[in-house]
Every structure is written in structure tokens, then in C-alpha cells.
PDB file of C-alpha atoms in Angstrom:
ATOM      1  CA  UNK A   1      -4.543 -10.261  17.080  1.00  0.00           C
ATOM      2  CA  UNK A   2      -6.089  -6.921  15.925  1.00  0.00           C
ATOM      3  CA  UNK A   3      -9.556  -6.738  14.799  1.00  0.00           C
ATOM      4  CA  UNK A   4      -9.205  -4.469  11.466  1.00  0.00           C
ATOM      5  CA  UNK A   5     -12.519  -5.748  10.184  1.00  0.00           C
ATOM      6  CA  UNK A   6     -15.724  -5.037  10.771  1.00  0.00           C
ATOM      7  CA  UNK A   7     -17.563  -8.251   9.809  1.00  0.00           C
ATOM      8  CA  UNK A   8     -21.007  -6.832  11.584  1.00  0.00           C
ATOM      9  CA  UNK A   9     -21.739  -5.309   8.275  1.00  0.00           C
ATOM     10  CA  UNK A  10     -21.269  -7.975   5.919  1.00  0.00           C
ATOM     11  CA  UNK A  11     -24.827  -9.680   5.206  1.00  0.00           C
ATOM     12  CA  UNK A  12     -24.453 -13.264   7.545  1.00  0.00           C
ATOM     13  CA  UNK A  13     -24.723 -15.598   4.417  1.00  0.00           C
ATOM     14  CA  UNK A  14     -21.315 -13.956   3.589  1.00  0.00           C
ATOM     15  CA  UNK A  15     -19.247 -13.469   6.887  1.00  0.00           C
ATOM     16  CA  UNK A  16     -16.084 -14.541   7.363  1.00  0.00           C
ATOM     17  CA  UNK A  17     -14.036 -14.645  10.631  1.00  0.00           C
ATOM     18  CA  UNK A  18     -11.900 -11.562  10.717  1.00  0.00           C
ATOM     19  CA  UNK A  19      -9.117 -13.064  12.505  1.00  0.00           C
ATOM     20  CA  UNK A  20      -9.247 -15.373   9.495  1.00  0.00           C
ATOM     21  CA  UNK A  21      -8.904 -12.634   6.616  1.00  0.00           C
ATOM     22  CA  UNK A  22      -5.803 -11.259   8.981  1.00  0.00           C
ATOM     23  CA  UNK A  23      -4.028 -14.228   9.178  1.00  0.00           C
ATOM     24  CA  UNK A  24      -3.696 -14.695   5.520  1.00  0.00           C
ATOM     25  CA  UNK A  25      -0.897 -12.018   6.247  1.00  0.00           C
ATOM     26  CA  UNK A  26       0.743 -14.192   8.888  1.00  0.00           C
ATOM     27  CA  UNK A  27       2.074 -17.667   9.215  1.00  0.00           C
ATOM     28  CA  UNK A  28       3.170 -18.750  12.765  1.00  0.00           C
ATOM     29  CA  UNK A  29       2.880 -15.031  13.438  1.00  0.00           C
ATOM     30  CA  UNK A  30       5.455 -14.169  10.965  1.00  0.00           C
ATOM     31  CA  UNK A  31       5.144 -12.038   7.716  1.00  0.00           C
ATOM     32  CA  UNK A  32       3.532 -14.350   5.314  1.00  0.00           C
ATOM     33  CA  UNK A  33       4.773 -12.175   2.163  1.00  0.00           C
ATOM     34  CA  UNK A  34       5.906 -12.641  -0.568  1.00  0.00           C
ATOM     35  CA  UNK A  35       2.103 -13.537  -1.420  1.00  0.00           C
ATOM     36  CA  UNK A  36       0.810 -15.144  -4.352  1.00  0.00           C
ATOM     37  CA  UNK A  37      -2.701 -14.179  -4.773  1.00  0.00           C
ATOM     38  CA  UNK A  38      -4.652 -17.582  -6.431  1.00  0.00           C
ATOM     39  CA  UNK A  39      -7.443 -16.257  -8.089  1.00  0.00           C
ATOM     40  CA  UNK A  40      -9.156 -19.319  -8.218  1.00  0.00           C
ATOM     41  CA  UNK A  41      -8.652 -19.817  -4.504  1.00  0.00           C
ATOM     42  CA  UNK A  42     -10.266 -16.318  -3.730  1.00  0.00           C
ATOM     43  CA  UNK A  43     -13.637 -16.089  -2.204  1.00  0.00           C
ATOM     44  CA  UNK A  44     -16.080 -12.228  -2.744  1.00  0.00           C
ATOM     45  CA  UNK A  45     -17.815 -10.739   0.091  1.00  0.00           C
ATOM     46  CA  UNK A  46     -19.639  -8.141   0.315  1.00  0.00           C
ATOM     47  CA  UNK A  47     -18.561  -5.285   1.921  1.00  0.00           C
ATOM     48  CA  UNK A  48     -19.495  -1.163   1.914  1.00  0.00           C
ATOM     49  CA  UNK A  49     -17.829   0.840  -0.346  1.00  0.00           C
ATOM     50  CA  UNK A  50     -14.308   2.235   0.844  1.00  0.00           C
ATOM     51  CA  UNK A  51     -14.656   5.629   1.331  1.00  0.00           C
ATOM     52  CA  UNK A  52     -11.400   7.917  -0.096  1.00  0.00           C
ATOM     53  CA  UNK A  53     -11.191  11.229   1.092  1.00  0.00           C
ATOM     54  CA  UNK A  54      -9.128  14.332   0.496  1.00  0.00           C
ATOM     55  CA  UNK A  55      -7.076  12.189  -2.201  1.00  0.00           C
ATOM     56  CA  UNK A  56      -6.766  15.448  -4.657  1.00  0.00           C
ATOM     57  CA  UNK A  57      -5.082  17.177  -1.872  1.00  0.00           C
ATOM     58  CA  UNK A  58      -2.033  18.389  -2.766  1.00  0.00           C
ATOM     59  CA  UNK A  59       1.091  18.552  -0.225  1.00  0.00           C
ATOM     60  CA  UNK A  60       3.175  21.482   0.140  1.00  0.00           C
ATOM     61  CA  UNK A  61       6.529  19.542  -0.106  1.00  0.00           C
ATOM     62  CA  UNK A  62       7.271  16.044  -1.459  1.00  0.00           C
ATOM     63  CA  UNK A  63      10.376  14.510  -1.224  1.00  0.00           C
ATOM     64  CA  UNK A  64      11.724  11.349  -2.983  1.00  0.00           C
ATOM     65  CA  UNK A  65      13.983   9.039  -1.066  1.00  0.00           C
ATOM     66  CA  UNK A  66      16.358   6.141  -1.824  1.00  0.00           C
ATOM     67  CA  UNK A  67      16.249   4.252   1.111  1.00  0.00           C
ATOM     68  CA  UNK A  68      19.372   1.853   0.320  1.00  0.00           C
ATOM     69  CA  UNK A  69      16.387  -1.184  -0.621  1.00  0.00           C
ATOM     70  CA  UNK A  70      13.276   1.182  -2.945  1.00  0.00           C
ATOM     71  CA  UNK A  71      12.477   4.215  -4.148  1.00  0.00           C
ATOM     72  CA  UNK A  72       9.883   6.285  -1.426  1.00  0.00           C
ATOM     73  CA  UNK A  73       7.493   9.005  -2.057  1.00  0.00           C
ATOM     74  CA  UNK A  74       6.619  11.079   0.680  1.00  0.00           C
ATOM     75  CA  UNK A  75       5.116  14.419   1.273  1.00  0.00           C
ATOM     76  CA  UNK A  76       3.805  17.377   3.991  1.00  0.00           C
ATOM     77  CA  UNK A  77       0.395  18.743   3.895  1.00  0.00           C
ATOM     78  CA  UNK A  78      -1.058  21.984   5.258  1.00  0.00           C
ATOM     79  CA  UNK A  79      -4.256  20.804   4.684  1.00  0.00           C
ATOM     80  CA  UNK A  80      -6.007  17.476   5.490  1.00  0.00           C
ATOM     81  CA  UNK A  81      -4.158  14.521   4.317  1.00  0.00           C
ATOM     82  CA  UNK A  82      -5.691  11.921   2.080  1.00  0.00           C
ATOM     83  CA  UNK A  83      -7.353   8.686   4.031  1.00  0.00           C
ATOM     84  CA  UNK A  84      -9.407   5.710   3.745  1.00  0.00           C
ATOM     85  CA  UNK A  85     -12.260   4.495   5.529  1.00  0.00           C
ATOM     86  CA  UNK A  86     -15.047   2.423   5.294  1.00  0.00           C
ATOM     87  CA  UNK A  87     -14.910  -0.452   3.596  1.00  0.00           C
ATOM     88  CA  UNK A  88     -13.652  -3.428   5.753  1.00  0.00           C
ATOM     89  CA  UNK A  89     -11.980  -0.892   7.792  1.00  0.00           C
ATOM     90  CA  UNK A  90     -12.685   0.249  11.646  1.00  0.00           C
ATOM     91  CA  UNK A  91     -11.073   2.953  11.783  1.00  0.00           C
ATOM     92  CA  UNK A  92      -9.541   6.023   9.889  1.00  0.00           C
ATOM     93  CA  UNK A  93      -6.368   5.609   8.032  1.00  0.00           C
ATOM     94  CA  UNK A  94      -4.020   8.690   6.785  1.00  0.00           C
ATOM     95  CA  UNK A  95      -1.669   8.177   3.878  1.00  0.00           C
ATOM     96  CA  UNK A  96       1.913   8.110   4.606  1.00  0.00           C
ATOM     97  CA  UNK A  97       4.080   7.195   1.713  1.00  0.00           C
ATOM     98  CA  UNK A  98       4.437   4.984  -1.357  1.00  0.00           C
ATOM     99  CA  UNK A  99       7.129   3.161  -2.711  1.00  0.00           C
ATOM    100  CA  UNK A 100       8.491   0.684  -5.253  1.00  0.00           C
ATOM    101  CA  UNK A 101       9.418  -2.692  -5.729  1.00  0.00           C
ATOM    102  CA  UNK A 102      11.048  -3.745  -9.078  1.00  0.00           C
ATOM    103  CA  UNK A 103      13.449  -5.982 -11.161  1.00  0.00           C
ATOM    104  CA  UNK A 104      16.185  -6.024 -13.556  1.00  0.00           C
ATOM    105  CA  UNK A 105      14.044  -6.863 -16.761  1.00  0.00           C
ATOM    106  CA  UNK A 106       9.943  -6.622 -17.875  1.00  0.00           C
ATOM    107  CA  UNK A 107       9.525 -10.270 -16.751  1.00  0.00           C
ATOM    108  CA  UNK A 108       9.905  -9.837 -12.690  1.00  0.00           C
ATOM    109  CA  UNK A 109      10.248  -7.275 -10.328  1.00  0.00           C
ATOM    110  CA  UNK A 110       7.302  -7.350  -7.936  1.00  0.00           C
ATOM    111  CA  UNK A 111       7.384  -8.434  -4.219  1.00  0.00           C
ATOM    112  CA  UNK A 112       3.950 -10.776  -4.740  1.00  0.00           C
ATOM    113  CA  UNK A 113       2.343 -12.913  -7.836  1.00  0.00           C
ATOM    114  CA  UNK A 114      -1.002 -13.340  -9.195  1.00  0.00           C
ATOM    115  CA  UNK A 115      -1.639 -17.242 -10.166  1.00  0.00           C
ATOM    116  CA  UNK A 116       2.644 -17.194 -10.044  1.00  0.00           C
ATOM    117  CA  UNK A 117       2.496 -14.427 -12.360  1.00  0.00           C
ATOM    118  CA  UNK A 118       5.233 -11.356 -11.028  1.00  0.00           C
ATOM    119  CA  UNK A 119       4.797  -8.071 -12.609  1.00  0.00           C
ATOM    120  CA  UNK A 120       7.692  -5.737 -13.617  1.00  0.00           C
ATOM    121  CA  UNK A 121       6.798  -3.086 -10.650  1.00  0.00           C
ATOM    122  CA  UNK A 122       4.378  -3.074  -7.855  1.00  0.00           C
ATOM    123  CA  UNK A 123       3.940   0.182  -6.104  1.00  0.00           C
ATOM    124  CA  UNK A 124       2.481   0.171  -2.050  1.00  0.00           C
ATOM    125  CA  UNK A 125       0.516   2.979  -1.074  1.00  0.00           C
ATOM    126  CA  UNK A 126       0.877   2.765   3.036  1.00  0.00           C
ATOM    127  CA  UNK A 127      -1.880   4.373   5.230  1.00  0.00           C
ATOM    128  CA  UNK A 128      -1.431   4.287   9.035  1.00  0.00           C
ATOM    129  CA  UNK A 129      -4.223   4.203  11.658  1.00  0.00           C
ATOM    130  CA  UNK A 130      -5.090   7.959  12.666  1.00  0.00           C
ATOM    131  CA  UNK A 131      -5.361   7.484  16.151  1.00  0.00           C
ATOM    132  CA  UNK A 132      -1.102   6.913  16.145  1.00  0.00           C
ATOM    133  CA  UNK A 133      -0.556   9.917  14.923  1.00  0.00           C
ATOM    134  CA  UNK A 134       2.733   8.647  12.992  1.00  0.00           C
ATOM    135  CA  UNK A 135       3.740   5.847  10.998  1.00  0.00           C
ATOM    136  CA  UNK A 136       6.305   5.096  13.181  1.00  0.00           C
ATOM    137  CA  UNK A 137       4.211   5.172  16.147  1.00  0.00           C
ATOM    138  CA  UNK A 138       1.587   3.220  14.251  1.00  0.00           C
ATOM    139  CA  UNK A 139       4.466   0.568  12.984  1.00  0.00           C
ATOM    140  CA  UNK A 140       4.423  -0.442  16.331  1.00  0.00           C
ATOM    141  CA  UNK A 141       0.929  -1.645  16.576  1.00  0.00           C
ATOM    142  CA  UNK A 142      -0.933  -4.637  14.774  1.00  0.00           C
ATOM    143  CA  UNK A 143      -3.801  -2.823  13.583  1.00  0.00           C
ATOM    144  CA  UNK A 144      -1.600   0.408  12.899  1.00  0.00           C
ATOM    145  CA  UNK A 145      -0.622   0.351   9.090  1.00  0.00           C
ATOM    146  CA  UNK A 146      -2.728  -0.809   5.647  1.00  0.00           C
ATOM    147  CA  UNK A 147      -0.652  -1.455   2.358  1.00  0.00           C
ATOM    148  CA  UNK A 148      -2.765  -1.364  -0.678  1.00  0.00           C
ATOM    149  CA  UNK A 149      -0.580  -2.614  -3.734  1.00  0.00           C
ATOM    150  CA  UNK A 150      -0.974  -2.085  -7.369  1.00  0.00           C
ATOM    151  CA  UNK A 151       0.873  -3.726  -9.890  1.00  0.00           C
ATOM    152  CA  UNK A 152       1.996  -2.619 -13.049  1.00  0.00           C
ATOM    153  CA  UNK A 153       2.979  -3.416 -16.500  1.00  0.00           C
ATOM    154  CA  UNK A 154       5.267  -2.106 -19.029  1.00  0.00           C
ATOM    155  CA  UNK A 155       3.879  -0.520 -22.023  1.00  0.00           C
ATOM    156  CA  UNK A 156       5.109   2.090 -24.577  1.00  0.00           C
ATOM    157  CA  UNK A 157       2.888   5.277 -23.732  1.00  0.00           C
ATOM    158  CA  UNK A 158       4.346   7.840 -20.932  1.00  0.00           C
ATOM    159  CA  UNK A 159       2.761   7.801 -17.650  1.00  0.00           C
ATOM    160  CA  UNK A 160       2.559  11.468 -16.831  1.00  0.00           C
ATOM    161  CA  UNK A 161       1.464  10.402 -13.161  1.00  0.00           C
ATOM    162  CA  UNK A 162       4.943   8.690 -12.707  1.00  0.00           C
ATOM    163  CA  UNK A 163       6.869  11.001 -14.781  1.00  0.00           C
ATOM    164  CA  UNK A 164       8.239  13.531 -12.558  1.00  0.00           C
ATOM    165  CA  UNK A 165       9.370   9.954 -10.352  1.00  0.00           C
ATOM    166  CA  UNK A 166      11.294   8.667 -13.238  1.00  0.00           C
ATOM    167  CA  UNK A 167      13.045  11.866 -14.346  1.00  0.00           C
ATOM    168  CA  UNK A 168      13.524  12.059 -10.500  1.00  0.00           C
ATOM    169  CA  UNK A 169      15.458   8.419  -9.782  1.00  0.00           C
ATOM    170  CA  UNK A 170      18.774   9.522 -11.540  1.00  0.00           C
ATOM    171  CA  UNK A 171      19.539  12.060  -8.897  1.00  0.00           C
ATOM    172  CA  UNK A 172      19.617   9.635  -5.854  1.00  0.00           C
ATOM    173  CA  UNK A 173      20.874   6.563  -7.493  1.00  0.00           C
ATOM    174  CA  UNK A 174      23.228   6.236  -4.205  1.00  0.00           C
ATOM    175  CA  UNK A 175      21.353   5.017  -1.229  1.00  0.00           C
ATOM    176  CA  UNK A 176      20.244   7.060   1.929  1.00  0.00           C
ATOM    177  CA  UNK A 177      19.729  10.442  -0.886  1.00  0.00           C
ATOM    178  CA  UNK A 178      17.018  12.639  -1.018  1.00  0.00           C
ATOM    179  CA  UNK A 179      15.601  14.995  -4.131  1.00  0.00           C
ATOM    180  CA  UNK A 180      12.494  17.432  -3.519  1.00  0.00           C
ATOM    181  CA  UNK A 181      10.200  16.995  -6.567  1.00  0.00           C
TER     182      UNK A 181
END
């Protein structure tokens, strides 16, 4: 198993086995999601600060996608892509793409639970190791690709981050359509 951790820099009193904090993704080697996140159950470390750079770069071209299953957001840069380092993290990751997971109604929707609690949407931001080059290449690998997940809640006030999305989604509600936004 892939060592995306680097536990040398968490103070001893507080280091946990890497392979451990990996596996919580995997059971018998299989995808271990849905997840539900116990809060009780959940243990801090310390860790250095995760280190976000070029994340107010703006790409040249974004497209979203209905891929048949969610809603993806993807886009080309001329400049340097956002990425993430630091942190946990041994390497450099480059952003890829986000998409969405959600339900029918405000009372379900997202792929994992806090305490059994699901949230109407969660939205995965996907970064792949830089050293692959591509997702796809990276896909391949078990230290290639990083999902960081956010949830969200419905409330009554626009989103003007999300808004050009939403007034997006009713021109590819067939799957395997496209829309530059």
C-alpha cells in the first residue's frame, strides 16, 4: 500500500501508522465508501499546515459535464494549476475536477454521513499526484488521486460561487452532454 503520509513530522506522542490512516479508505482492499465519519470515534493529530497554491488561478476554458451518474466541473489553464501540498501529504497534487453528489429532497443526497447524518449535496474536489501527469494516468496508481469533500446544506440566500453551475445544469440534463460556462 502507498505511503501518502508523512508521519516523520508529526510530534511522536501523536503518530499514527500511515498505513493505518489509509486503510480507513479500504476494507479487504476494496473501497470502503460510503463513509460515515463518527465524530466521537475521531482522533486529532497534529500535522503542518496544508499548503494551497495558485487556487485564484483562473482557467481559460471550463466545461461542465453530465457524465450519465453527476454533474463535473472541469477546466484548462495556461497558467499554473491550483495544488495542494504539505500537510499530511508527500508529494504535490494538481486539481483536476469537482463534482456532485445529491438527492431527490433536502433530507439526503450525499455519498457519506457525519454521526449518520447525510447532507443534501456533497461536492469532491479531486487532485491527482503531479508526478502522473494526468488523472487518468494517476487513477491508475494508489497514491495517485486525493478527494477532499465538502458538504453542504440548503439555505435560502444565493450562492454566487455555484450560480453559474445551477443556471448551467438545465442545458445537459441528458447524460454524456457538455456546456462551456
Amino acid at each position: 500500500m502507498a505511503n501518502l503520509i508523512n508521519d516523520s513530522t508529526i510530534p511522536v506522542e501523536d503518530t499514527i501508522n500511515a498505513d493505518y490512516i489509509i486503510s480507513l479508505s479500504e476494507i479487504d482492499g476494496k473501497s470502503a465508501a460510503p463513509i460515515d465519519l463518527t465524530m466521537e470515534a475521531i482522533k486529532q493529530i497534529k500535522l503542518p499546515k496544508l499548503v494551497w497554491q495558485n487556487m485564484n488561478s483562473q482557467p481559460t476554458k471550463m466545461k461542465l459535464t453530465n457524465s450519465g451518474h453527476t454533474v463535473v466541473l472541469s477546466g484548462k489553464w495556461n497558467c499554473p494549476r491550483p495544488h495542494l501540498s504539505g500537510g499530511p501529504l508527500l508529494n504535490n497534487y494538481v486539481f483536476s475536477q469537482l463534482h456532485f453528489h445529491w438527492g431527490i429532497d433536502e433530507n439526503e443526497g450525499s455519498d457519506h454521513t457525519i454521526d449518520g447524518i447525510s447532507y443534501p449535496m456533497e461536492m469532491h474536489v479531486v487532485f491527482f499526484k503531479s508526478t502522473y501527469l494526468t488523472q487518468e494516468a494517476a487513477l491508475k496508481e494508489n497514491d495517485g488521486v486525493i478527494i477532499l469533500v465538502y458538504f453542504y446544506k440548503v439555505v435560502s440566500t444565493t450562492n454566487s460561487t455555484l450560480e453559474s453551475i445551477v443556471n448551467s445544469l438545465k442545458l445537459i440534463t441528458e447524460p454524456k452532454t457538455s456546456v462551456k460556462i
